PDB file of C-alpha atoms in Angstrom:
ATOM      1  CA  UNK A  18      85.398 105.719 105.542  1.00  0.00           C
ATOM      2  CA  UNK A  19      83.977 106.393 102.080  1.00  0.00           C
ATOM      3  CA  UNK A  20      87.486 106.878 100.608  1.00  0.00           C
ATOM      4  CA  UNK A  21      88.577 103.585 102.199  1.00  0.00           C
ATOM      5  CA  UNK A  22      85.574 101.759 100.748  1.00  0.00           C
ATOM      6  CA  UNK A  23      86.323 103.127  97.281  1.00  0.00           C
ATOM      7  CA  UNK A  24      89.961 102.088  97.510  1.00  0.00           C
ATOM      8  CA  UNK A  25      88.898  98.564  98.509  1.00  0.00           C
ATOM      9  CA  UNK A  26      85.964  98.265  96.087  1.00  0.00           C
ATOM     10  CA  UNK A  27      87.968  99.118  92.984  1.00  0.00           C
ATOM     11  CA  UNK A  28      89.873  95.800  93.111  1.00  0.00           C
ATOM     12  CA  UNK A  29      86.890  93.826  91.742  1.00  0.00           C
ATOM     13  CA  UNK A  30      86.517  96.302  88.867  1.00  0.00           C
ATOM     14  CA  UNK A  31      90.245  96.061  88.127  1.00  0.00           C
ATOM     15  CA  UNK A  32      90.071  92.270  88.070  1.00  0.00           C
ATOM     16  CA  UNK A  33      87.171  92.349  85.594  1.00  0.00           C
ATOM     17  CA  UNK A  34      89.144  94.610  83.263  1.00  0.00           C
ATOM     18  CA  UNK A  35      92.231  92.404  83.534  1.00  0.00           C
ATOM     19  CA  UNK A  36      90.101  89.429  82.508  1.00  0.00           C
ATOM     20  CA  UNK A  37      88.688  91.493  79.617  1.00  0.00           C
ATOM     21  CA  UNK A  38      92.233  92.289  78.453  1.00  0.00           C
ATOM     22  CA  UNK A  39      93.169  88.596  78.518  1.00  0.00           C
ATOM     23  CA  UNK A  40      90.011  87.656  76.602  1.00  0.00           C
ATOM     24  CA  UNK A  41      90.756  90.294  73.977  1.00  0.00           C
ATOM     25  CA  UNK A  42      94.241  88.891  73.587  1.00  0.00           C
ATOM     26  CA  UNK A  43      92.855  85.359  73.128  1.00  0.00           C
ATOM     27  CA  UNK A  44      90.158  86.465  70.663  1.00  0.00           C
ATOM     28  CA  UNK A  45      92.526  88.462  68.432  1.00  0.00           C
ATOM     29  CA  UNK A  46      95.119  85.675  68.524  1.00  0.00           C
ATOM     30  CA  UNK A  47      92.453  83.183  67.420  1.00  0.00           C
ATOM     31  CA  UNK A  48      91.266  85.545  64.674  1.00  0.00           C
ATOM     32  CA  UNK A  49      94.763  86.175  63.332  1.00  0.00           C
ATOM     33  CA  UNK A  50      97.776  84.245  64.597  1.00  0.00           C
ATOM     34  CA  UNK A  51     100.037  87.093  63.462  1.00  0.00           C
ATOM     35  CA  UNK A  52      98.628  89.103  66.360  1.00  0.00           C
ATOM     36  CA  UNK A  53     100.903  87.237  68.766  1.00  0.00           C
ATOM     37  CA  UNK A  54     104.013  87.524  66.594  1.00  0.00           C
ATOM     38  CA  UNK A  55     107.065  89.239  68.046  1.00  0.00           C
ATOM     39  CA  UNK A  56     106.829  91.917  65.358  1.00  0.00           C
ATOM     40  CA  UNK A  57     103.243  92.790  66.275  1.00  0.00           C
ATOM     41  CA  UNK A  58     103.959  92.703  70.019  1.00  0.00           C
ATOM     42  CA  UNK A  59     106.758  95.213  69.464  1.00  0.00           C
ATOM     43  CA  UNK A  60     104.314  97.436  67.594  1.00  0.00           C
ATOM     44  CA  UNK A  61     101.705  97.101  70.335  1.00  0.00           C
ATOM     45  CA  UNK A  62     104.080  98.001  73.162  1.00  0.00           C
ATOM     46  CA  UNK A  63     105.442 100.875  71.093  1.00  0.00           C
ATOM     47  CA  UNK A  64     101.992 102.237  70.246  1.00  0.00           C
ATOM     48  CA  UNK A  65     100.847 102.218  73.875  1.00  0.00           C
ATOM     49  CA  UNK A  66     103.552 104.647  75.032  1.00  0.00           C
ATOM     50  CA  UNK A  67     101.964 108.061  74.215  1.00  0.00           C
ATOM     51  CA  UNK A  68      98.567 106.946  75.546  1.00  0.00           C
ATOM     52  CA  UNK A  69     100.086 105.614  78.750  1.00  0.00           C
ATOM     53  CA  UNK A  70     102.447 108.475  79.563  1.00  0.00           C
ATOM     54  CA  UNK A  71      99.761 111.090  78.867  1.00  0.00           C
ATOM     55  CA  UNK A  72      97.190 108.941  80.650  1.00  0.00           C
ATOM     56  CA  UNK A  73      99.198 109.243  83.867  1.00  0.00           C
ATOM     57  CA  UNK A  74      98.508 112.962  84.011  1.00  0.00           C
ATOM     58  CA  UNK A  75      94.889 112.593  82.894  1.00  0.00           C
ATOM     59  CA  UNK A  76      94.308 110.079  85.705  1.00  0.00           C
ATOM     60  CA  UNK A  77      95.264 112.598  88.378  1.00  0.00           C
ATOM     61  CA  UNK A  78      92.990 115.247  86.852  1.00  0.00           C
ATOM     62  CA  UNK A  79      90.024 112.875  86.609  1.00  0.00           C
ATOM     63  CA  UNK A  80      90.525 111.742  90.209  1.00  0.00           C
ATOM     64  CA  UNK A  81      89.386 115.172  91.416  1.00  0.00           C
ATOM     65  CA  UNK A  82      86.459 115.302  88.988  1.00  0.00           C
ATOM     66  CA  UNK A  83      88.102 117.675  86.507  1.00  0.00           C
ATOM     67  CA  UNK A  84      89.137 117.188  82.884  1.00  0.00           C
ATOM     68  CA  UNK A  85      91.954 118.468  80.675  1.00  0.00           C
ATOM     69  CA  UNK A  86      91.189 118.972  76.978  1.00  0.00           C
ATOM     70  CA  UNK A  87      94.491 120.698  76.241  1.00  0.00           C
ATOM     71  CA  UNK A  88      96.788 117.658  76.470  1.00  0.00           C
ATOM     72  CA  UNK A  89      96.742 117.038  72.726  1.00  0.00           C
ATOM     73  CA  UNK A  90      97.726 120.623  71.919  1.00  0.00           C
ATOM     74  CA  UNK A  91     100.484 120.563  74.563  1.00  0.00           C
ATOM     75  CA  UNK A  92     101.730 117.310  73.040  1.00  0.00           C
ATOM     76  CA  UNK A  93     101.789 118.864  69.553  1.00  0.00           C
ATOM     77  CA  UNK A  94     103.645 121.933  70.823  1.00  0.00           C
ATOM     78  CA  UNK A  95     106.232 119.716  72.535  1.00  0.00           C
ATOM     79  CA  UNK A  96     106.968 117.813  69.308  1.00  0.00           C
ATOM     80  CA  UNK A  97     107.460 121.085  67.454  1.00  0.00           C
ATOM     81  CA  UNK A  98     109.707 122.544  70.173  1.00  0.00           C
ATOM     82  CA  UNK A  99     111.937 119.466  70.106  1.00  0.00           C
ATOM     83  CA  UNK A 100     112.182 119.482  66.311  1.00  0.00           C
ATOM     84  CA  UNK A 101     113.003 123.207  66.158  1.00  0.00           C
ATOM     85  CA  UNK A 102     115.478 123.374  69.035  1.00  0.00           C
ATOM     86  CA  UNK A 103     117.238 120.017  68.689  1.00  0.00           C
ATOM     87  CA  UNK A 104     119.783 121.212  66.056  1.00  0.00           C
ATOM     88  CA  UNK A 105     120.983 124.110  68.263  1.00  0.00           C
ATOM     89  CA  UNK A 106     120.285 122.966  71.816  1.00  0.00           C
ATOM     90  CA  UNK A 107     120.617 119.217  71.514  1.00  0.00           C
ATOM     91  CA  UNK A 108     119.069 117.175  74.321  1.00  0.00           C
ATOM     92  CA  UNK A 109     118.352 120.415  76.235  1.00  0.00           C
ATOM     93  CA  UNK A 110     115.396 120.854  73.861  1.00  0.00           C
ATOM     94  CA  UNK A 111     113.701 118.072  75.853  1.00  0.00           C
ATOM     95  CA  UNK A 112     113.994 120.184  78.983  1.00  0.00           C
ATOM     96  CA  UNK A 113     112.456 123.175  77.209  1.00  0.00           C
ATOM     97  CA  UNK A 114     109.511 121.037  76.121  1.00  0.00           C
ATOM     98  CA  UNK A 115     109.068 119.716  79.673  1.00  0.00           C
ATOM     99  CA  UNK A 116     109.114 123.217  81.158  1.00  0.00           C
ATOM    100  CA  UNK A 117     106.566 124.286  78.555  1.00  0.00           C
ATOM    101  CA  UNK A 118     104.284 121.425  79.592  1.00  0.00           C
ATOM    102  CA  UNK A 119     104.551 122.276  83.273  1.00  0.00           C
ATOM    103  CA  UNK A 120     103.834 125.958  82.601  1.00  0.00           C
ATOM    104  CA  UNK A 121     100.854 125.008  80.427  1.00  0.00           C
ATOM    105  CA  UNK A 122      99.529 122.922  83.307  1.00  0.00           C
ATOM    106  CA  UNK A 123     100.151 125.789  85.702  1.00  0.00           C
ATOM    107  CA  UNK A 124      98.162 128.086  83.420  1.00  0.00           C
ATOM    108  CA  UNK A 125      95.265 125.614  83.395  1.00  0.00           C
ATOM    109  CA  UNK A 126      95.451 125.364  87.163  1.00  0.00           C
ATOM    110  CA  UNK A 127      95.230 129.122  87.602  1.00  0.00           C
ATOM    111  CA  UNK A 128      92.175 129.278  85.341  1.00  0.00           C
ATOM    112  CA  UNK A 129      90.389 126.496  87.216  1.00  0.00           C
ATOM    113  CA  UNK A 130      91.492 127.121  90.804  1.00  0.00           C
ATOM    114  CA  UNK A 131      91.739 130.896  91.096  1.00  0.00           C
ATOM    115  CA  UNK A 132      89.524 132.178  88.290  1.00  0.00           C
ATOM    116  CA  UNK A 133      86.934 129.481  89.066  1.00  0.00           C
ATOM    117  CA  UNK A 134      86.425 128.588  85.411  1.00  0.00           C
ATOM    118  CA  UNK A 135      85.118 125.013  84.951  1.00  0.00           C
ATOM    119  CA  UNK A 136      87.957 122.789  83.756  1.00  0.00           C
ATOM    120  CA  UNK A 137      86.066 121.794  80.603  1.00  0.00           C
ATOM    121  CA  UNK A 138      85.853 125.417  79.434  1.00  0.00           C
ATOM    122  CA  UNK A 139      89.266 126.483  80.757  1.00  0.00           C
ATOM    123  CA  UNK A 140      91.187 123.688  79.066  1.00  0.00           C
ATOM    124  CA  UNK A 141      89.114 123.966  75.894  1.00  0.00           C
ATOM    125  CA  UNK A 142      90.286 127.573  75.672  1.00  0.00           C
ATOM    126  CA  UNK A 143      93.916 126.761  76.464  1.00  0.00           C
ATOM    127  CA  UNK A 144      93.784 123.963  73.897  1.00  0.00           C
ATOM    128  CA  UNK A 145      93.190 126.582  71.212  1.00  0.00           C
ATOM    129  CA  UNK A 146      96.055 128.704  72.556  1.00  0.00           C
ATOM    130  CA  UNK A 147      98.625 125.901  72.528  1.00  0.00           C
ATOM    131  CA  UNK A 148      97.461 124.525  69.213  1.00  0.00           C
ATOM    132  CA  UNK A 149      97.917 127.967  67.651  1.00  0.00           C
ATOM    133  CA  UNK A 150     101.374 128.265  69.218  1.00  0.00           C
ATOM    134  CA  UNK A 151     102.300 124.927  67.638  1.00  0.00           C
ATOM    135  CA  UNK A 152     101.162 126.231  64.250  1.00  0.00           C
ATOM    136  CA  UNK A 153     103.083 129.488  64.669  1.00  0.00           C
ATOM    137  CA  UNK A 154     106.340 127.799  65.686  1.00  0.00           C
ATOM    138  CA  UNK A 155     106.144 125.221  62.895  1.00  0.00           C
ATOM    139  CA  UNK A 156     104.718 127.487  60.221  1.00  0.00           C
ATOM    140  CA  UNK A 157     101.763 125.068  60.048  1.00  0.00           C
ATOM    141  CA  UNK A 158     103.989 122.411  58.479  1.00  0.00           C
ATOM    142  CA  UNK A 159     105.755 119.293  59.756  1.00  0.00           C
ATOM    143  CA  UNK A 160     109.383 119.856  60.745  1.00  0.00           C
ATOM    144  CA  UNK A 161     111.697 116.980  59.899  1.00  0.00           C
ATOM    145  CA  UNK A 162     114.570 116.233  62.257  1.00  0.00           C
ATOM    146  CA  UNK A 163     117.615 116.022  60.035  1.00  0.00           C
ATOM    147  CA  UNK A 164     119.801 112.916  59.924  1.00  0.00           C
ATOM    148  CA  UNK A 165     122.696 114.800  61.522  1.00  0.00           C
ATOM    149  CA  UNK A 166     120.650 115.013  64.739  1.00  0.00           C
ATOM    150  CA  UNK A 167     119.349 111.450  64.822  1.00  0.00           C
ATOM    151  CA  UNK A 168     121.995 110.483  67.372  1.00  0.00           C
ATOM    152  CA  UNK A 169     119.986 112.465  69.959  1.00  0.00           C
ATOM    153  CA  UNK A 170     116.702 110.692  69.228  1.00  0.00           C
ATOM    154  CA  UNK A 171     117.862 107.171  68.407  1.00  0.00           C
ATOM    155  CA  UNK A 172     117.070 106.131  71.986  1.00  0.00           C
ATOM    156  CA  UNK A 173     113.432 105.983  70.884  1.00  0.00           C
ATOM    157  CA  UNK A 174     114.241 103.137  68.488  1.00  0.00           C
ATOM    158  CA  UNK A 175     116.247 101.006  70.909  1.00  0.00           C
ATOM    159  CA  UNK A 176     114.544  97.653  71.484  1.00  0.00           C
ATOM    160  CA  UNK A 177     114.856  95.283  74.420  1.00  0.00           C
ATOM    161  CA  UNK A 178     113.232  92.170  73.018  1.00  0.00           C
ATOM    162  CA  UNK A 179     109.599  93.049  72.278  1.00  0.00           C
ATOM    163  CA  UNK A 180     109.825  96.180  74.428  1.00  0.00           C
ATOM    164  CA  UNK A 181     111.005  99.545  73.149  1.00  0.00           C
ATOM    165  CA  UNK A 182     113.108 101.913  75.238  1.00  0.00           C
ATOM    166  CA  UNK A 183     110.261 104.488  75.393  1.00  0.00           C
ATOM    167  CA  UNK A 184     107.992 101.780  76.822  1.00  0.00           C
ATOM    168  CA  UNK A 185     110.544 100.886  79.512  1.00  0.00           C
ATOM    169  CA  UNK A 186     111.027 104.553  80.413  1.00  0.00           C
ATOM    170  CA  UNK A 187     107.253 105.046  80.531  1.00  0.00           C
ATOM    171  CA  UNK A 188     106.947 102.147  82.981  1.00  0.00           C
ATOM    172  CA  UNK A 189     109.559 103.848  85.172  1.00  0.00           C
ATOM    173  CA  UNK A 190     107.525 107.074  85.115  1.00  0.00           C
ATOM    174  CA  UNK A 191     104.370 105.073  85.867  1.00  0.00           C
ATOM    175  CA  UNK A 192     105.970 103.401  88.890  1.00  0.00           C
ATOM    176  CA  UNK A 193     107.229 106.730  90.236  1.00  0.00           C
ATOM    177  CA  UNK A 194     103.811 108.345  89.969  1.00  0.00           C
ATOM    178  CA  UNK A 195     102.166 105.209  91.382  1.00  0.00           C
ATOM    179  CA  UNK A 196     104.284 105.679  94.481  1.00  0.00           C
ATOM    180  CA  UNK A 197     103.195 109.327  94.574  1.00  0.00           C
ATOM    181  CA  UNK A 198      99.550 108.298  94.214  1.00  0.00           C
ATOM    182  CA  UNK A 199      99.580 105.567  96.858  1.00  0.00           C
ATOM    183  CA  UNK A 200     102.295 106.591  99.330  1.00  0.00           C
ATOM    184  CA  UNK A 201     102.172 110.360  99.588  1.00  0.00           C
ATOM    185  CA  UNK A 202      99.812 112.909 101.070  1.00  0.00           C
ATOM    186  CA  UNK A 203      99.346 114.420  97.617  1.00  0.00           C
ATOM    187  CA  UNK A 204      97.969 111.150  96.234  1.00  0.00           C
ATOM    188  CA  UNK A 205      95.599 110.685  99.147  1.00  0.00           C
ATOM    189  CA  UNK A 206      94.491 114.307  98.841  1.00  0.00           C
ATOM    190  CA  UNK A 207      93.551 113.686  95.192  1.00  0.00           C
ATOM    191  CA  UNK A 208      91.196 110.881  96.197  1.00  0.00           C
ATOM    192  CA  UNK A 209      89.772 112.856  99.118  1.00  0.00           C
ATOM    193  CA  UNK A 210      89.129 115.893  96.912  1.00  0.00           C
ATOM    194  CA  UNK A 211      87.450 113.752  94.262  1.00  0.00           C
ATOM    195  CA  UNK A 212      85.190 111.970  96.744  1.00  0.00           C
ATOM    196  CA  UNK A 213      84.002 115.111  98.524  1.00  0.00           C
ATOM    197  CA  UNK A 214      85.778 118.412  98.004  1.00  0.00           C
ATOM    198  CA  UNK A 215      83.987 120.215 100.831  1.00  0.00           C
ATOM    199  CA  UNK A 216      84.742 117.441 103.311  1.00  0.00           C
ATOM    200  CA  UNK A 217      88.377 117.425 102.159  1.00  0.00           C
ATOM    201  CA  UNK A 218      88.664 121.144 102.937  1.00  0.00           C
ATOM    202  CA  UNK A 219      87.156 120.616 106.391  1.00  0.00           C
ATOM    203  CA  UNK A 220      89.650 117.788 106.976  1.00  0.00           C
ATOM    204  CA  UNK A 221      92.523 120.190 106.291  1.00  0.00           C
ATOM    205  CA  UNK A 222      93.347 119.283 102.689  1.00  0.00           C
ATOM    206  CA  UNK A 223      94.743 122.170 100.670  1.00  0.00           C
ATOM    207  CA  UNK A 224      92.402 121.574  97.737  1.00  0.00           C
ATOM    208  CA  UNK A 225      93.659 124.519  95.686  1.00  0.00           C
ATOM    209  CA  UNK A 226      97.293 123.441  95.914  1.00  0.00           C
ATOM    210  CA  UNK A 227      96.335 119.840  95.117  1.00  0.00           C
ATOM    211  CA  UNK A 228      94.503 120.896  91.957  1.00  0.00           C
ATOM    212  CA  UNK A 229      97.307 123.200  90.873  1.00  0.00           C
ATOM    213  CA  UNK A 230      99.867 120.406  91.211  1.00  0.00           C
ATOM    214  CA  UNK A 231      97.798 117.821  89.377  1.00  0.00           C
ATOM    215  CA  UNK A 232      97.224 120.117  86.395  1.00  0.00           C
ATOM    216  CA  UNK A 233     100.983 120.696  86.292  1.00  0.00           C
ATOM    217  CA  UNK A 234     101.543 116.929  86.365  1.00  0.00           C
ATOM    218  CA  UNK A 235      99.081 116.570  83.493  1.00  0.00           C
ATOM    219  CA  UNK A 236     100.917 119.210  81.451  1.00  0.00           C
ATOM    220  CA  UNK A 237     104.244 117.515  82.191  1.00  0.00           C
ATOM    221  CA  UNK A 238     102.944 114.132  81.026  1.00  0.00           C
ATOM    222  CA  UNK A 239     101.482 115.655  77.851  1.00  0.00           C
ATOM    223  CA  UNK A 240     104.886 117.153  77.050  1.00  0.00           C
ATOM    224  CA  UNK A 241     106.584 113.802  77.691  1.00  0.00           C
ATOM    225  CA  UNK A 242     104.167 112.233  75.226  1.00  0.00           C
ATOM    226  CA  UNK A 243     105.161 114.853  72.660  1.00  0.00           C
ATOM    227  CA  UNK A 244     108.867 114.197  73.234  1.00  0.00           C
ATOM    228  CA  UNK A 245     108.382 110.472  72.667  1.00  0.00           C
ATOM    229  CA  UNK A 246     106.409 111.065  69.465  1.00  0.00           C
ATOM    230  CA  UNK A 247     108.969 113.553  68.127  1.00  0.00           C
ATOM    231  CA  UNK A 248     111.811 111.105  68.743  1.00  0.00           C
ATOM    232  CA  UNK A 249     109.889 108.135  67.366  1.00  0.00           C
ATOM    233  CA  UNK A 250     108.645 109.881  64.209  1.00  0.00           C
ATOM    234  CA  UNK A 251     111.788 112.020  63.789  1.00  0.00           C
ATOM    235  CA  UNK A 252     109.703 115.106  63.230  1.00  0.00           C
ATOM    236  CA  UNK A 253     107.649 117.798  64.880  1.00  0.00           C
ATOM    237  CA  UNK A 254     104.006 117.583  63.872  1.00  0.00           C
ATOM    238  CA  UNK A 255     101.750 120.497  64.882  1.00  0.00           C
ATOM    239  CA  UNK A 256      98.610 118.392  64.399  1.00  0.00           C
ATOM    240  CA  UNK A 257      99.639 115.067  65.898  1.00  0.00           C
ATOM    241  CA  UNK A 258      97.899 115.677  69.222  1.00  0.00           C
ATOM    242  CA  UNK A 259      94.504 116.649  67.818  1.00  0.00           C
ATOM    243  CA  UNK A 260      93.062 113.161  68.302  1.00  0.00           C
ATOM    244  CA  UNK A 261      94.830 112.484  71.586  1.00  0.00           C
ATOM    245  CA  UNK A 262      92.432 114.347  73.915  1.00  0.00           C
ATOM    246  CA  UNK A 263      89.544 111.957  73.590  1.00  0.00           C
ATOM    247  CA  UNK A 264      91.705 108.896  72.891  1.00  0.00           C
ATOM    248  CA  UNK A 265      93.734 109.211  76.087  1.00  0.00           C
ATOM    249  CA  UNK A 266      90.697 110.120  78.190  1.00  0.00           C
ATOM    250  CA  UNK A 267      88.817 107.152  76.728  1.00  0.00           C
ATOM    251  CA  UNK A 268      91.680 104.806  77.569  1.00  0.00           C
ATOM    252  CA  UNK A 269      91.844 106.077  81.162  1.00  0.00           C
ATOM    253  CA  UNK A 270      88.074 105.755  81.613  1.00  0.00           C
ATOM    254  CA  UNK A 271      88.137 102.273  80.079  1.00  0.00           C
ATOM    255  CA  UNK A 272      90.568 101.343  82.833  1.00  0.00           C
ATOM    256  CA  UNK A 273      88.086 102.341  85.511  1.00  0.00           C
ATOM    257  CA  UNK A 274      88.904 105.920  86.502  1.00  0.00           C
ATOM    258  CA  UNK A 275      85.591 107.734  86.917  1.00  0.00           C
ATOM    259  CA  UNK A 276      84.831 111.075  85.280  1.00  0.00           C
ATOM    260  CA  UNK A 277      83.073 112.046  88.514  1.00  0.00           C
ATOM    261  CA  UNK A 278      86.291 111.762  90.522  1.00  0.00           C
ATOM    262  CA  UNK A 279      87.440 109.805  93.553  1.00  0.00           C
ATOM    263  CA  UNK A 280      87.650 106.432  91.806  1.00  0.00           C
ATOM    264  CA  UNK A 281      90.422 104.874  89.757  1.00  0.00           C
ATOM    265  CA  UNK A 282      94.200 105.033  89.674  1.00  0.00           C
ATOM    266  CA  UNK A 283      97.321 104.336  87.661  1.00  0.00           C
ATOM    267  CA  UNK A 284      97.045 100.545  87.702  1.00  0.00           C
ATOM    268  CA  UNK A 285      93.629 100.941  86.126  1.00  0.00           C
ATOM    269  CA  UNK A 286      95.082 103.373  83.599  1.00  0.00           C
ATOM    270  CA  UNK A 287      97.737 100.840  82.576  1.00  0.00           C
ATOM    271  CA  UNK A 288      95.018  98.230  81.993  1.00  0.00           C
ATOM    272  CA  UNK A 289      92.789 100.721  80.147  1.00  0.00           C
ATOM    273  CA  UNK A 290      95.603 101.837  77.832  1.00  0.00           C
ATOM    274  CA  UNK A 291      96.479  98.201  77.149  1.00  0.00           C
ATOM    275  CA  UNK A 292      92.856  97.401  76.266  1.00  0.00           C
ATOM    276  CA  UNK A 293      92.553 100.506  74.073  1.00  0.00           C
ATOM    277  CA  UNK A 294      95.808  99.856  72.204  1.00  0.00           C
ATOM    278  CA  UNK A 295      95.048  96.150  71.856  1.00  0.00           C
ATOM    279  CA  UNK A 296      91.673  97.015  70.325  1.00  0.00           C
ATOM    280  CA  UNK A 297      93.258  99.436  67.852  1.00  0.00           C
ATOM    281  CA  UNK A 298      95.907  96.906  66.886  1.00  0.00           C
ATOM    282  CA  UNK A 299      93.636  93.869  66.816  1.00  0.00           C
ATOM    283  CA  UNK A 300      90.795  95.476  64.881  1.00  0.00           C
ATOM    284  CA  UNK A 301      93.269  96.647  62.253  1.00  0.00           C
ATOM    285  CA  UNK A 302      94.717  93.152  61.964  1.00  0.00           C
ATOM    286  CA  UNK A 303      91.312  91.545  61.415  1.00  0.00           C
ATOM    287  CA  UNK A 304      90.492  94.103  58.722  1.00  0.00           C
ATOM    288  CA  UNK A 305      87.944  96.201  60.617  1.00  0.00           C
ATOM    289  CA  UNK A 306      87.579  99.628  58.978  1.00  0.00           C
ATOM    290  CA  UNK A 307      87.959 102.829  60.969  1.00  0.00           C
ATOM    291  CA  UNK A 308      84.207 103.495  60.748  1.00  0.00           C
ATOM    292  CA  UNK A 309      83.343 100.292  62.584  1.00  0.00           C
ATOM    293  CA  UNK A 310      86.211 100.878  65.006  1.00  0.00           C
ATOM    294  CA  UNK A 311      84.633 104.190  65.989  1.00  0.00           C
ATOM    295  CA  UNK A 312      81.361 102.373  66.714  1.00  0.00           C
ATOM    296  CA  UNK A 313      83.178  99.858  68.939  1.00  0.00           C
ATOM    297  CA  UNK A 314      85.039 102.551  70.853  1.00  0.00           C
ATOM    298  CA  UNK A 315      81.895 104.628  71.247  1.00  0.00           C
ATOM    299  CA  UNK A 316      80.009 101.707  72.772  1.00  0.00           C
ATOM    300  CA  UNK A 317      82.922 100.854  75.064  1.00  0.00           C
ATOM    301  CA  UNK A 318      83.249 104.476  76.203  1.00  0.00           C
ATOM    302  CA  UNK A 319      79.553 104.671  77.109  1.00  0.00           C
ATOM    303  CA  UNK A 320      79.750 101.344  78.932  1.00  0.00           C
ATOM    304  CA  UNK A 321      82.907 102.357  80.799  1.00  0.00           C
ATOM    305  CA  UNK A 322      81.334 105.610  82.004  1.00  0.00           C
ATOM    306  CA  UNK A 323      78.148 103.791  83.022  1.00  0.00           C
ATOM    307  CA  UNK A 324      79.998 101.266  85.164  1.00  0.00           C
ATOM    308  CA  UNK A 325      82.288 103.835  86.830  1.00  0.00           C
ATOM    309  CA  UNK A 326      79.663 106.467  87.682  1.00  0.00           C
ATOM    310  CA  UNK A 327      78.314 106.458  91.214  1.00  0.00           C
ATOM    311  CA  UNK A 328      74.593 106.253  90.448  1.00  0.00           C
ATOM    312  CA  UNK A 329      73.738 107.350  93.963  1.00  0.00           C
ATOM    313  CA  UNK A 330      74.831 110.798  92.850  1.00  0.00           C
ATOM    314  CA  UNK A 331      73.725 111.825  89.365  1.00  0.00           C
ATOM    315  CA  UNK A 332      75.522 115.179  89.537  1.00  0.00           C
ATOM    316  CA  UNK A 333      78.065 115.016  86.713  1.00  0.00           C
ATOM    317  CA  UNK A 334      79.361 118.586  86.538  1.00  0.00           C
ATOM    318  CA  UNK A 335      83.027 118.759  85.566  1.00  0.00           C
ATOM    319  CA  UNK A 336      84.848 120.893  88.112  1.00  0.00           C
TER     320      UNK A 336
END
């Protein structure tokens, strides 16, 4: 009954955030009419891609009350793998990066599920591992993808009106995982585990398998984010993911997925990523410096956590 109530009660929260997104759009358009230009809309829908594709995986992890701090390092490693292997392996380098992401997620899952290490500590440790691997592979320097190999990454620059091909592909991934979240036992098990893990076990949910799978999904999505960035920037950057951990998590929480688990979803993540990217874009267009932007995002993050936490239960331990 509690899971059902949560699933029904989140619609009001989603509506409020949709209204907030519309208001932001109106405010930034009024402040600078260039905000609504086709050129800027293309930039906005291009910029949202890494946050959204990585946010898909983060959403599943947060739904069970865990967290993954290694997504940025996995993303960085994926960009480097693509840049290094593309000249010899071609498009197969994408598959290598994807497998790496899944294995990284599997490693995180083993640490959390079987070694019983809290996800905050486990993924903080694995973040250092993958970040170091990215440095080792790249020699601590950016790796440019040579012009001879651009034919294998030009898909990232294809535009369909104001939408880029990566954005369209990300929407496809989002829809597929939305179906998984809402129409499969795995998706329902994520919510049940996040609401009450002990009750989920009693009800027959394989909590360990559920957590293992969701960490693997998170690693996969982090690698996909790295692939998109490598193709878009035409290079492998071992440091590009260092700011992504908090940025992606902030975007997902802004959308309404609770850090305490059991509340949220991919529709909310889409809205949260849109709000986050719109704020970045709009504040830059109105001339707001990065220092003030950090203040705005800090306030929004605190507010988002406050409104998504179940205050009947103050226990906030990250599992």
